Coordinates of C-alpha atoms in Angstrom, one line a residue:
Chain U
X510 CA 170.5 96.2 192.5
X511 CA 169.6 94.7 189.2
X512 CA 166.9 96.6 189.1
X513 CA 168.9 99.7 188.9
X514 CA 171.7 98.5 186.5
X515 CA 168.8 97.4 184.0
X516 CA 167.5 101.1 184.4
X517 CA 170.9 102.9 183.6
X518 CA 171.6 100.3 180.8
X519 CA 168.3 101.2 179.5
X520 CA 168.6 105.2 179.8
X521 CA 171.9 105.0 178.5
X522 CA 171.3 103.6 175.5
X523 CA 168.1 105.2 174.9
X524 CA 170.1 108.4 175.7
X525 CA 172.8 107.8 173.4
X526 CA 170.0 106.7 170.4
X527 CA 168.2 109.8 170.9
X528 CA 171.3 111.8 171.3
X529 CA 172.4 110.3 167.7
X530 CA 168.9 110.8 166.6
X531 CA 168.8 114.5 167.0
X532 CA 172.3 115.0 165.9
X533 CA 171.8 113.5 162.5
X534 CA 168.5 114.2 161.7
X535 CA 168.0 117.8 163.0
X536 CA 171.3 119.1 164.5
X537 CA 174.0 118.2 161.7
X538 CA 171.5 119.2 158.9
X539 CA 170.3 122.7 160.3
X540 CA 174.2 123.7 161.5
X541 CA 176.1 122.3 158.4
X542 CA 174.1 124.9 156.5
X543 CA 171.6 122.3 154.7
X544 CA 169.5 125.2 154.2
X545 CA 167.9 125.3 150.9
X546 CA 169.1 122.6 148.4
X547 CA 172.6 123.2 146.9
X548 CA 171.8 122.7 143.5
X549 CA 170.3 126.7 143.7
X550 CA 171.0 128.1 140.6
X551 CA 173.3 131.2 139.7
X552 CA 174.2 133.2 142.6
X553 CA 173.1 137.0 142.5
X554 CA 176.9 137.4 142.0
X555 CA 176.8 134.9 139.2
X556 CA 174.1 136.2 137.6
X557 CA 175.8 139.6 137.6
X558 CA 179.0 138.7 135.9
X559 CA 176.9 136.7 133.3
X560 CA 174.7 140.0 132.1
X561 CA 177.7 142.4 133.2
X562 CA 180.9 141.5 131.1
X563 CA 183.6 144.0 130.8
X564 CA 181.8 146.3 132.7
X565 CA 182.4 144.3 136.2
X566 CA 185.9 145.2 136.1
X567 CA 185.7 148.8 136.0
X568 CA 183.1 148.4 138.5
X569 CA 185.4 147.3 140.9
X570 CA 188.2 148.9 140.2
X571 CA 185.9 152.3 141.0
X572 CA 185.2 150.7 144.0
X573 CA 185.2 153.4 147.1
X574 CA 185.5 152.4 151.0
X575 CA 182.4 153.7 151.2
X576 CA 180.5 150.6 152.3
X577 CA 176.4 150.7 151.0
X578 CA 173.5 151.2 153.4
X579 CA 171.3 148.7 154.6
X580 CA 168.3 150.3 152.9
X581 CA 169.8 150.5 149.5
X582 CA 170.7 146.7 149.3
X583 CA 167.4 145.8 150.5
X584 CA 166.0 147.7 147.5
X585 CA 169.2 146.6 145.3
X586 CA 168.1 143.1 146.1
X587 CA 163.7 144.0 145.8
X588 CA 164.9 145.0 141.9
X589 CA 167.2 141.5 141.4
X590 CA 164.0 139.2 143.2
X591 CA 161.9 141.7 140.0
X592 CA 164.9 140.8 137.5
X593 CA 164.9 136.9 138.3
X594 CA 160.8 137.1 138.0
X595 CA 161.3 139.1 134.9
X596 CA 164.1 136.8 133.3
X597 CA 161.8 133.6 134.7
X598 CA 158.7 134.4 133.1
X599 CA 160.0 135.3 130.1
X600 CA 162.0 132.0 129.7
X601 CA 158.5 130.1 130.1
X602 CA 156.8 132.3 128.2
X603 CA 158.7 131.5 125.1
X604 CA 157.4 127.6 125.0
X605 CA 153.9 127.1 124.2
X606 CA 153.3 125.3 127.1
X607 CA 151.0 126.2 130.2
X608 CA 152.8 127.3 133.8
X609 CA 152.0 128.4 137.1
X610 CA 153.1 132.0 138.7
X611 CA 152.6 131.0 142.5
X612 CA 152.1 134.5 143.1
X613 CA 152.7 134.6 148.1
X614 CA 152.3 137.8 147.8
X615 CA 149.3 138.9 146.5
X616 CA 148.0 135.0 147.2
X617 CA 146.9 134.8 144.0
X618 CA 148.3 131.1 142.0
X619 CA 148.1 131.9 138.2
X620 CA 148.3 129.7 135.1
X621 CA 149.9 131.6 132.3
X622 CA 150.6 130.6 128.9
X623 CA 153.0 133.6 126.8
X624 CA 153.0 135.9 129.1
X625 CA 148.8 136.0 128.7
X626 CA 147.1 135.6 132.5
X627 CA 144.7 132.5 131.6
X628 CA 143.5 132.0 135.2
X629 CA 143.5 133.2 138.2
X630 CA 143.0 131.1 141.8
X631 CA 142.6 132.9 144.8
X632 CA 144.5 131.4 147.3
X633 CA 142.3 131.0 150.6
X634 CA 145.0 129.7 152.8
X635 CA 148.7 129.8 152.6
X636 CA 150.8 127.8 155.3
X637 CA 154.8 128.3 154.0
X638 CA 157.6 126.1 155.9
X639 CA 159.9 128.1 158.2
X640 CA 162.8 127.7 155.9
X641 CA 160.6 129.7 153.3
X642 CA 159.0 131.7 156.1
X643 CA 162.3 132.7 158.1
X644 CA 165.0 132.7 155.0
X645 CA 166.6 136.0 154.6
X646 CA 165.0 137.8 151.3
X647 CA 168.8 136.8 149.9
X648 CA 168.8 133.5 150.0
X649 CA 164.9 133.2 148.8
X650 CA 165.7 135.3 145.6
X651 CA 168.6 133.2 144.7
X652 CA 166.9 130.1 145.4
X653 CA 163.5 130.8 143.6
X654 CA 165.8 132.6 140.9
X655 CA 165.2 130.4 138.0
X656 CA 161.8 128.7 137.2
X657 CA 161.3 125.3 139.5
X658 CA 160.6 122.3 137.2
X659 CA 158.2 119.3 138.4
X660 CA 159.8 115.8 139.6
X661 CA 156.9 114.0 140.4
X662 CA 153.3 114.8 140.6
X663 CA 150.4 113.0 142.2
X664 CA 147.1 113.9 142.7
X665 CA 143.4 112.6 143.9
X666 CA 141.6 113.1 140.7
X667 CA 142.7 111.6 136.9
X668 CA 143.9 114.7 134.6
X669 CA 141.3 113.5 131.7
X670 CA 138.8 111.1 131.9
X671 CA 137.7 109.5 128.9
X672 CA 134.4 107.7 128.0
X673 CA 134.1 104.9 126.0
X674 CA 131.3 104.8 123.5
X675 CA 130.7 101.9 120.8
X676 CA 129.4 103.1 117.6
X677 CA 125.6 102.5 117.3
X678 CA 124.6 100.1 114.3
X679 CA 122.0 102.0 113.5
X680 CA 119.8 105.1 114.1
X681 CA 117.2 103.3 116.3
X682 CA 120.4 102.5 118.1
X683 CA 121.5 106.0 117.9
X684 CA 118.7 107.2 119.3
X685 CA 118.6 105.1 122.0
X686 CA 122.0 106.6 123.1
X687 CA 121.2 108.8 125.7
X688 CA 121.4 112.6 124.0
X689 CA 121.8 114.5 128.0
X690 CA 125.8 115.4 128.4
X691 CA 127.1 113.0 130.8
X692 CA 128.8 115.1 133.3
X693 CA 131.6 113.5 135.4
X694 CA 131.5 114.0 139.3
X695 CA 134.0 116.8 140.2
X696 CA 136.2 114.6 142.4
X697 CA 138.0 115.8 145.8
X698 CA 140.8 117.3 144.9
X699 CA 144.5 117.0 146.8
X700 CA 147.9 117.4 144.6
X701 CA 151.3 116.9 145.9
X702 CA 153.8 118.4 143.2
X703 CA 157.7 117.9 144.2
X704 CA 159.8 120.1 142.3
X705 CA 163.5 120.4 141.5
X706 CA 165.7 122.2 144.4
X707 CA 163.6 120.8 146.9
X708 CA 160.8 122.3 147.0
X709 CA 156.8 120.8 147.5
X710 CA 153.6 122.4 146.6
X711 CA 150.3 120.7 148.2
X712 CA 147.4 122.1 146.6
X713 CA 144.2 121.1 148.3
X714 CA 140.6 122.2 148.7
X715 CA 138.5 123.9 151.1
X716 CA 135.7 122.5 150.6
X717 CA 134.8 119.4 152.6
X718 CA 135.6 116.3 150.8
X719 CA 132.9 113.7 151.3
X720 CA 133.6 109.7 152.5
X721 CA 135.3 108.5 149.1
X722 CA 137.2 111.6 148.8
X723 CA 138.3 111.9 151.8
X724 CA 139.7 108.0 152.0
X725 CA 141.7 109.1 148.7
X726 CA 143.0 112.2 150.0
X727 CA 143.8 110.3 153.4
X728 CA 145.5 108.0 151.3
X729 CA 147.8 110.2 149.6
X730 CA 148.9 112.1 152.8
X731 CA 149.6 108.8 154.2
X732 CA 151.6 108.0 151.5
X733 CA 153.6 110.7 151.3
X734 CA 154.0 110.6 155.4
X735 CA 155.5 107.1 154.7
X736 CA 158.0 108.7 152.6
X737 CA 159.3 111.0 154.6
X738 CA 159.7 108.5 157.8
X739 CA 161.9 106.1 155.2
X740 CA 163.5 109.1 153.8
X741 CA 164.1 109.8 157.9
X742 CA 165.3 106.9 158.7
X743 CA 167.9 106.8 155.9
X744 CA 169.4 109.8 156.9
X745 CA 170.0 108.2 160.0
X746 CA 171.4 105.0 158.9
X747 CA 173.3 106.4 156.4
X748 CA 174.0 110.2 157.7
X749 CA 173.2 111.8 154.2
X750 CA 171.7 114.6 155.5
X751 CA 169.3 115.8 152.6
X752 CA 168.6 119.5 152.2
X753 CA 165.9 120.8 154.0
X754 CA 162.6 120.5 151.9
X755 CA 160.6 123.7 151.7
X756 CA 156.8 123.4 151.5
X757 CA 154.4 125.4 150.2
X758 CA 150.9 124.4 150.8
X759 CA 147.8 126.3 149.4
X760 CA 143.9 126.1 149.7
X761 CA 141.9 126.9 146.9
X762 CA 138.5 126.3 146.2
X763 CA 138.1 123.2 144.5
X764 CA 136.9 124.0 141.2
X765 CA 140.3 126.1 141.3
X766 CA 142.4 123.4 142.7
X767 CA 140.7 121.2 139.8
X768 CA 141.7 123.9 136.6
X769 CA 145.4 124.3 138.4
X770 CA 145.9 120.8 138.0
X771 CA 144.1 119.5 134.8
X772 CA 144.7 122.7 132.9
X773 CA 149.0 122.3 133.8
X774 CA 150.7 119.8 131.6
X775 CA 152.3 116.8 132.5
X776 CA 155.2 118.2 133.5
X777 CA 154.4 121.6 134.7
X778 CA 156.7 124.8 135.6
X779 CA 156.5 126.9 138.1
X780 CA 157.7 130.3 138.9
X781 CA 157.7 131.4 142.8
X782 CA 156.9 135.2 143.5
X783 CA 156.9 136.6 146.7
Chain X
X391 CA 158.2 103.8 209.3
X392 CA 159.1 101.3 206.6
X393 CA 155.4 100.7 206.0
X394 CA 154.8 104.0 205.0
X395 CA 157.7 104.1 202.8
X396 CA 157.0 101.0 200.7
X397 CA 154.2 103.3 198.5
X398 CA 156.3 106.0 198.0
X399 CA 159.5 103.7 196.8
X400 CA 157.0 102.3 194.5
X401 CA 156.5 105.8 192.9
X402 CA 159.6 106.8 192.3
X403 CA 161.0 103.3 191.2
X404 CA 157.9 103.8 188.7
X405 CA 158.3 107.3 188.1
X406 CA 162.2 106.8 186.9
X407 CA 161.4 105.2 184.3
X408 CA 159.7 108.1 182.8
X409 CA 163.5 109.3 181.4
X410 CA 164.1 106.3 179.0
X411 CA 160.8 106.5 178.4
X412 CA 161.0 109.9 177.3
X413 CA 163.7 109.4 175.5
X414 CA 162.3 106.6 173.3
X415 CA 159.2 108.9 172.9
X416 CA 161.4 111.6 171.5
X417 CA 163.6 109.5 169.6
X418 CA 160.6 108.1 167.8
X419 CA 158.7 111.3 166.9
X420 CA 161.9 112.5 165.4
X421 CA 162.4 109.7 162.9
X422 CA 158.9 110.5 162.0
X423 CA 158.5 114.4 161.9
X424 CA 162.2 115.1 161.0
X425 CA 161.3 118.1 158.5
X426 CA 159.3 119.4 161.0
X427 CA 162.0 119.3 163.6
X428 CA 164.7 120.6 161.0
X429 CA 161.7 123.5 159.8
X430 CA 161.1 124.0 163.6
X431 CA 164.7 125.2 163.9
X432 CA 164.4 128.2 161.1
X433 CA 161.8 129.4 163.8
X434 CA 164.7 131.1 165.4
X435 CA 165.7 134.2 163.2
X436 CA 169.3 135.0 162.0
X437 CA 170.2 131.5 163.3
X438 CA 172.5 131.1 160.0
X439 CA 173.6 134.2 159.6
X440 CA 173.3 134.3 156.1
X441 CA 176.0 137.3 154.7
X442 CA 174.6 139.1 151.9
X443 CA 176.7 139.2 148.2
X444 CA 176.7 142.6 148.7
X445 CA 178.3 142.8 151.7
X446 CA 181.2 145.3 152.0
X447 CA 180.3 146.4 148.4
X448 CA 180.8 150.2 147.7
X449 CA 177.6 152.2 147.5
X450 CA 178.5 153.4 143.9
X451 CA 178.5 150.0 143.2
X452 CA 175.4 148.9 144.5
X453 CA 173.7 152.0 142.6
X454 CA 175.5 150.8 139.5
X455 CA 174.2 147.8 139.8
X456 CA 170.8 148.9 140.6
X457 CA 170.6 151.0 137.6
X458 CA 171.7 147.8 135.7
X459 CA 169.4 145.9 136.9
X460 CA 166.4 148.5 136.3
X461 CA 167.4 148.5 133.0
X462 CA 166.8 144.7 132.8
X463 CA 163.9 144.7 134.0
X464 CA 162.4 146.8 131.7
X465 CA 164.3 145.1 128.6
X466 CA 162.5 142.0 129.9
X467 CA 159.4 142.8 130.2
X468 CA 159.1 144.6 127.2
X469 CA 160.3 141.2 126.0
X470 CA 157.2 139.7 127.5
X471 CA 155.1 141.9 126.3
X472 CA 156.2 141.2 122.7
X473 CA 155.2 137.7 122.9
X474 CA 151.6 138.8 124.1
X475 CA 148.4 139.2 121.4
X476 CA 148.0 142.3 119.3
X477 CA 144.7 142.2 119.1
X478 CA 141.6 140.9 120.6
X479 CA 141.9 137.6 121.5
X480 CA 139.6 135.1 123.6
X481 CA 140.4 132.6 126.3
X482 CA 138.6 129.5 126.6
X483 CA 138.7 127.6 129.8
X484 CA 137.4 123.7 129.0
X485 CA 136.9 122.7 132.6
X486 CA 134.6 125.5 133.3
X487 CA 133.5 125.7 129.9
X488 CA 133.2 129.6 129.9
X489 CA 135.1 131.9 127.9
X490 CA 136.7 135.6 128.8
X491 CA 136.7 137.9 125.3
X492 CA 139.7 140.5 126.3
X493 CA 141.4 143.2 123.9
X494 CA 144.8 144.2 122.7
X495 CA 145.3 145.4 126.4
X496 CA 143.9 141.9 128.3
X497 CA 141.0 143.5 129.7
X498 CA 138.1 141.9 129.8
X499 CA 135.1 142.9 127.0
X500 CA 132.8 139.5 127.9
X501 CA 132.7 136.5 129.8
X502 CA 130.1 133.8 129.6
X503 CA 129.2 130.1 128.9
X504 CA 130.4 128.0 126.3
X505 CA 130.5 124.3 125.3
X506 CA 133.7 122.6 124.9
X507 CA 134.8 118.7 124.0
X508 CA 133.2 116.2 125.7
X509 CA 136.0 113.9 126.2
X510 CA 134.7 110.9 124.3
X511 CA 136.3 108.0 122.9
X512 CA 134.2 106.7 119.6
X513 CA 134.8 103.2 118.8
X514 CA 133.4 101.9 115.3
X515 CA 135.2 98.4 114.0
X516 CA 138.5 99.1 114.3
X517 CA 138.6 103.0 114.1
X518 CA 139.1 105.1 117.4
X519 CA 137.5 108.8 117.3
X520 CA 138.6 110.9 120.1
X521 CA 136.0 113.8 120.5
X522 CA 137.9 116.5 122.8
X523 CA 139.0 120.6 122.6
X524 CA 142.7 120.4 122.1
X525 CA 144.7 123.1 124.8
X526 CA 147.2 125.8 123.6
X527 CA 147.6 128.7 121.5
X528 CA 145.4 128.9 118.2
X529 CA 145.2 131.7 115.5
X530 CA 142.1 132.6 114.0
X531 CA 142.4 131.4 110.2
X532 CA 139.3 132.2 109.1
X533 CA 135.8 134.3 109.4
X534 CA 132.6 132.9 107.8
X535 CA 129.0 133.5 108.2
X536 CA 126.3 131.4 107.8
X537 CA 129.2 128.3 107.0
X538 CA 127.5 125.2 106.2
X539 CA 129.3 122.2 108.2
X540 CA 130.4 119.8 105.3
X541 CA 129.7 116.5 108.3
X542 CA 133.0 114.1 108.5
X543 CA 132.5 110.2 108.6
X544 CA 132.3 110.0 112.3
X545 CA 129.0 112.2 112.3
X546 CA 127.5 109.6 110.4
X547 CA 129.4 106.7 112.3
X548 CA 127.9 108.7 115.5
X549 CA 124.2 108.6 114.3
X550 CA 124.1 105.2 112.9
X551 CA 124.0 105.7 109.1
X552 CA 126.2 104.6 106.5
X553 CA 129.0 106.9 105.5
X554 CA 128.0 109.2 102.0
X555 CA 130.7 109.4 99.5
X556 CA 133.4 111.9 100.0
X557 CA 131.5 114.9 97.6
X558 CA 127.8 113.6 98.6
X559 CA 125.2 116.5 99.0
X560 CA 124.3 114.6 102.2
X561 CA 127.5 115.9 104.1
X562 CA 126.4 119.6 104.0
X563 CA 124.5 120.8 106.6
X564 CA 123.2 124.6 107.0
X565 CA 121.9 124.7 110.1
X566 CA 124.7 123.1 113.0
X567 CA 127.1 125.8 113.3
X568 CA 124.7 128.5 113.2
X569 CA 125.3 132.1 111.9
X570 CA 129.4 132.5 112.6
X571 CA 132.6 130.7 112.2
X572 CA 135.8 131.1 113.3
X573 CA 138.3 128.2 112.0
X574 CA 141.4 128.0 114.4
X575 CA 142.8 125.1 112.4
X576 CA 143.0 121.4 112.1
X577 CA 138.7 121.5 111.5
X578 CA 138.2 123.4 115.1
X579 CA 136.2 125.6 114.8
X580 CA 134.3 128.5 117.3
X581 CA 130.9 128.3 116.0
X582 CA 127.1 128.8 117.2
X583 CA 124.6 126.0 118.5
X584 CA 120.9 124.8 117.6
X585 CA 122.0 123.3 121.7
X586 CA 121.8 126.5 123.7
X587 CA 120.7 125.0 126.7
X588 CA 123.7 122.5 127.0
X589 CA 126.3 125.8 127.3
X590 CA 128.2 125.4 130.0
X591 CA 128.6 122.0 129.7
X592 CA 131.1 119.7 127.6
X593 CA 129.5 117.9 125.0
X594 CA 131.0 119.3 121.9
X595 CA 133.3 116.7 119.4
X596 CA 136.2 119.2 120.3
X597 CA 134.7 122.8 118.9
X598 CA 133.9 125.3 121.1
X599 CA 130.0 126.4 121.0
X600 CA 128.9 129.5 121.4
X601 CA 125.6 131.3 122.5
X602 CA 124.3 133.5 119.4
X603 CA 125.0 136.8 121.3
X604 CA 128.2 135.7 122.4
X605 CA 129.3 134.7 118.9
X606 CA 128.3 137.4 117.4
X607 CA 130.5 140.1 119.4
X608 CA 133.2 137.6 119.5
X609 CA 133.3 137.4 115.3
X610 CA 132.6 141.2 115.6
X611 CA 135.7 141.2 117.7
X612 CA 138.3 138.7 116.5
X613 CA 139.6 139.4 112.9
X614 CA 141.9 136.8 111.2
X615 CA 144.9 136.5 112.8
X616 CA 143.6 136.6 116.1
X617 CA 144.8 134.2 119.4
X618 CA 143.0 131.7 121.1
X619 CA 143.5 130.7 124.0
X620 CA 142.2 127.1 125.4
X621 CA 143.2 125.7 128.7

């Protein structure tokens, strides 16, 4: 008899946790429409009435019953996703700074600075998050509307290393000083950049880290996993459900992953095509 | 009876608590793999039901507005294009050290090996030299040929002599930047090598150094006014 009343007290509650589990941390989020972060920019609408003026009113006072096709808002919205690139790249292209084009659909991730292509990284692998993968078009365009600005940034390898040399007293001394180039070892290379409205990039490798690499890239994972349990648990301690966080992760070789993250500067830009 | 019974009841008393257990399980890998439980839910297509802005909008409208946005599109990126070079220009990538020589139009005329800053930190006394190739945009000031290198103190701070008065004939040295220069500012310069066999590698004190073939096209190429581009 005990034995059975410990087993339903046990079930219950365990029940009634995971119940609350899943409510707060999966159900509440995806159903309250936490879809992509709510600090998206100008709506297509927005936009519209910001470029269109005076003109909007006519607009709808033509307006017909005739309700549009299918087809021809799928191409109305193929020529805004063009327009917000457009308006994106030429906002960045204006500063004299460095940023990236993460270009999904031609897997190409490109450093530009005004308007000039510097470099180009083939992408070797892209894995996208379902919100990315399974967004309508809409949404996406609106979302990845304006250029996504950097939060934090952490990577495997330092962006400059600097030797240290003391002046020699002399030219005995001098010539003494080794005259080969020192070259640095190309370290392994793993960056995790978080960006404004949500969104992740992990650029990593393909090439095979070896031992030491590996325990740093390990490292960073690991650190980032620890993140997300804490940021986890918090949402179920305090029901904030966060938007949902979109990832992008990308494999490049690792001399490319290397030039994408030391040639960027501190606080990159990015602009999202796809 | 009862004796074959007694195994079986042992299962199942066993086997029950497999549902808590579960439970916990599941509870668990949720607090852990959230995102991927919220990500795992956009597997299911038109789950939100996202309208579109353009719902219910007119087709004249949504041509109007196409039109519009056609128009913007080219206004912008003849915008872009504006801000691109006019001429020639050269791109310089320091962590490859190698160098892409492109025209007006951005195609490519030459690519090859050059020799960029080494990333060194000088220390004499109190003074701190930094030897590196600075990134960004750079205009080509000025063309010379056979441009003596008038040597600043830390060549001399570098090599272990004592540092010549500011006019002394000892700064001027023929030889070191070989046949071409091109001064993008600030005493950078793109210049030629008596160390060809260290191209491709970083061991300038922040010019870029060229191969003699290279350099020539590339001051054949670049008139003043010209861009560089280092990244």
């Amino acid at each position: 008899m005990n034995n059975k009343l410990v087993f339903w007290i046990v079930t219950a509650v365990l029940g009634v946790c995971f119940c609350y589990i899943l409510t707060s941390t999966v159900i509440l989020p995806v159903f309250t429409k936490s879809v992509l972060p709510k600090v998206v920019v100008h709506t297509v609408e927005e936009k519209d009435k910001n470029t269109k003026s005076s003109k909007n009113a006519d607009d709808s006072a033509e307006a017909s019953t005739t309700s549009s096709s299918k087809e021809s808002v799928d191409k109305l919205i193929e020529l805004k996703k063009k327009e917000f690139l457009a308006q994106s790249r030429l906002a960045l292209a204006t500063e004299d700074s460095n940023y990236l084009v993460l270009d999904l659909s031609s897997k190409l991730a490109i450093i530009e600075l005004k308007g000039v292509v510097l470099h180009e990284a083939k992408i070797i692998q892209l894995t996208l998050s379902n919100s990315i993968k399974h967004h309508n078009s809409e949404v996406l365009t609106n979302w990845a509307s304006e250029p996504f600005s950097v939060k934090n940034i952490e990577a495997t390898i330092p962006k400059i290393v600097f030797f240290e040399k003391i002046a020699p007293k002399d030219t005995l001394e001098a010539n003494k000083m080794a005259q080969e180039p020192k070259i640095t070892k190309q370290g392994d290379v793993l960056v995790i950049m978080d960006f404004h409205r949500n969104l992740r990039l992990i650029i990593s490798q393909s090439e095979l880290p070896d031992p030491e690499g590996l325990k740093a890239i390990t490292e960073l994972r690991e650190s980032y996993s620890k993140q997300e349990v804490s940021r986890s648990l918090d949402a179920i301690t305090h029901l904030n459900r966060e938007p949902i966080k979109p990832q992008i992760e990308i494999v490049v070789s690792k001399s490319d992953a290397t030039i994408l993250y030391k040639s960027l500067p501190l606080n990159p830009r990015m602009i999202l095509k796809f | 009876m009862e004796i074959e019974a007694k195994p079986y009841r042992l299962i199942l008393s066993i086997a029950k608590w497999i549902i808590p257990l579960v439970f916990l399980i599941l509870s668990i890998r949720m607090i852990i793999n959230t995102p991927d439980y919220q990500e795992s839910a956009y597997q299911v297509k038109g789950w939100f039901g996202d309208s579109s802005a353009y719902e219910g909008k007119s087709q004249k409208n949504i041509d109007k507005l196409a039109q519009k946005s056609r128009r913007n599109i080219a206004s912008l990126e003849g915008r872009i294009d504006k801000l691109k070079p006019v001429k020639p220009f050269i791109v310089v990538n320091t962590n490859e050290n190698r160098f892409s020589l492109r025209n007006a139009a951005g195609d490519t005329i030459k690519t090859g090996m050059c020799s960029t800053g080494k990333n060194e930190l000088l220390i004499s006394g109190t003074k701190r030299i930094v030897f590196k190739t600075p990134k960004g945009i750079f205009t080509v000031r000025n063309k010379q040929q056979a441009r003596p290198w008038i040597k600043p103190d830390w060549a001399f701070i570098e090599d272990g002599l004592p540092i010549p008065s500011a006019r002394s004939s000892e700064r001027i040295d023929y030889a070191t930047l070989g046949d071409y220069a091109l001064e993008i500012g600030n005493g950078y310069m793109l210049h030629g090598t008596l160390y060809q066999r260290f191209l491709g590698l970083p061991v300038t004190h922040g010019c870029v150094r060229l191969g003699d073939k290279d350099l020539e096209l590339i001051y054949n190429t670049l008139s003043k006014g010209s861009k560089v581009f280092i990244y």
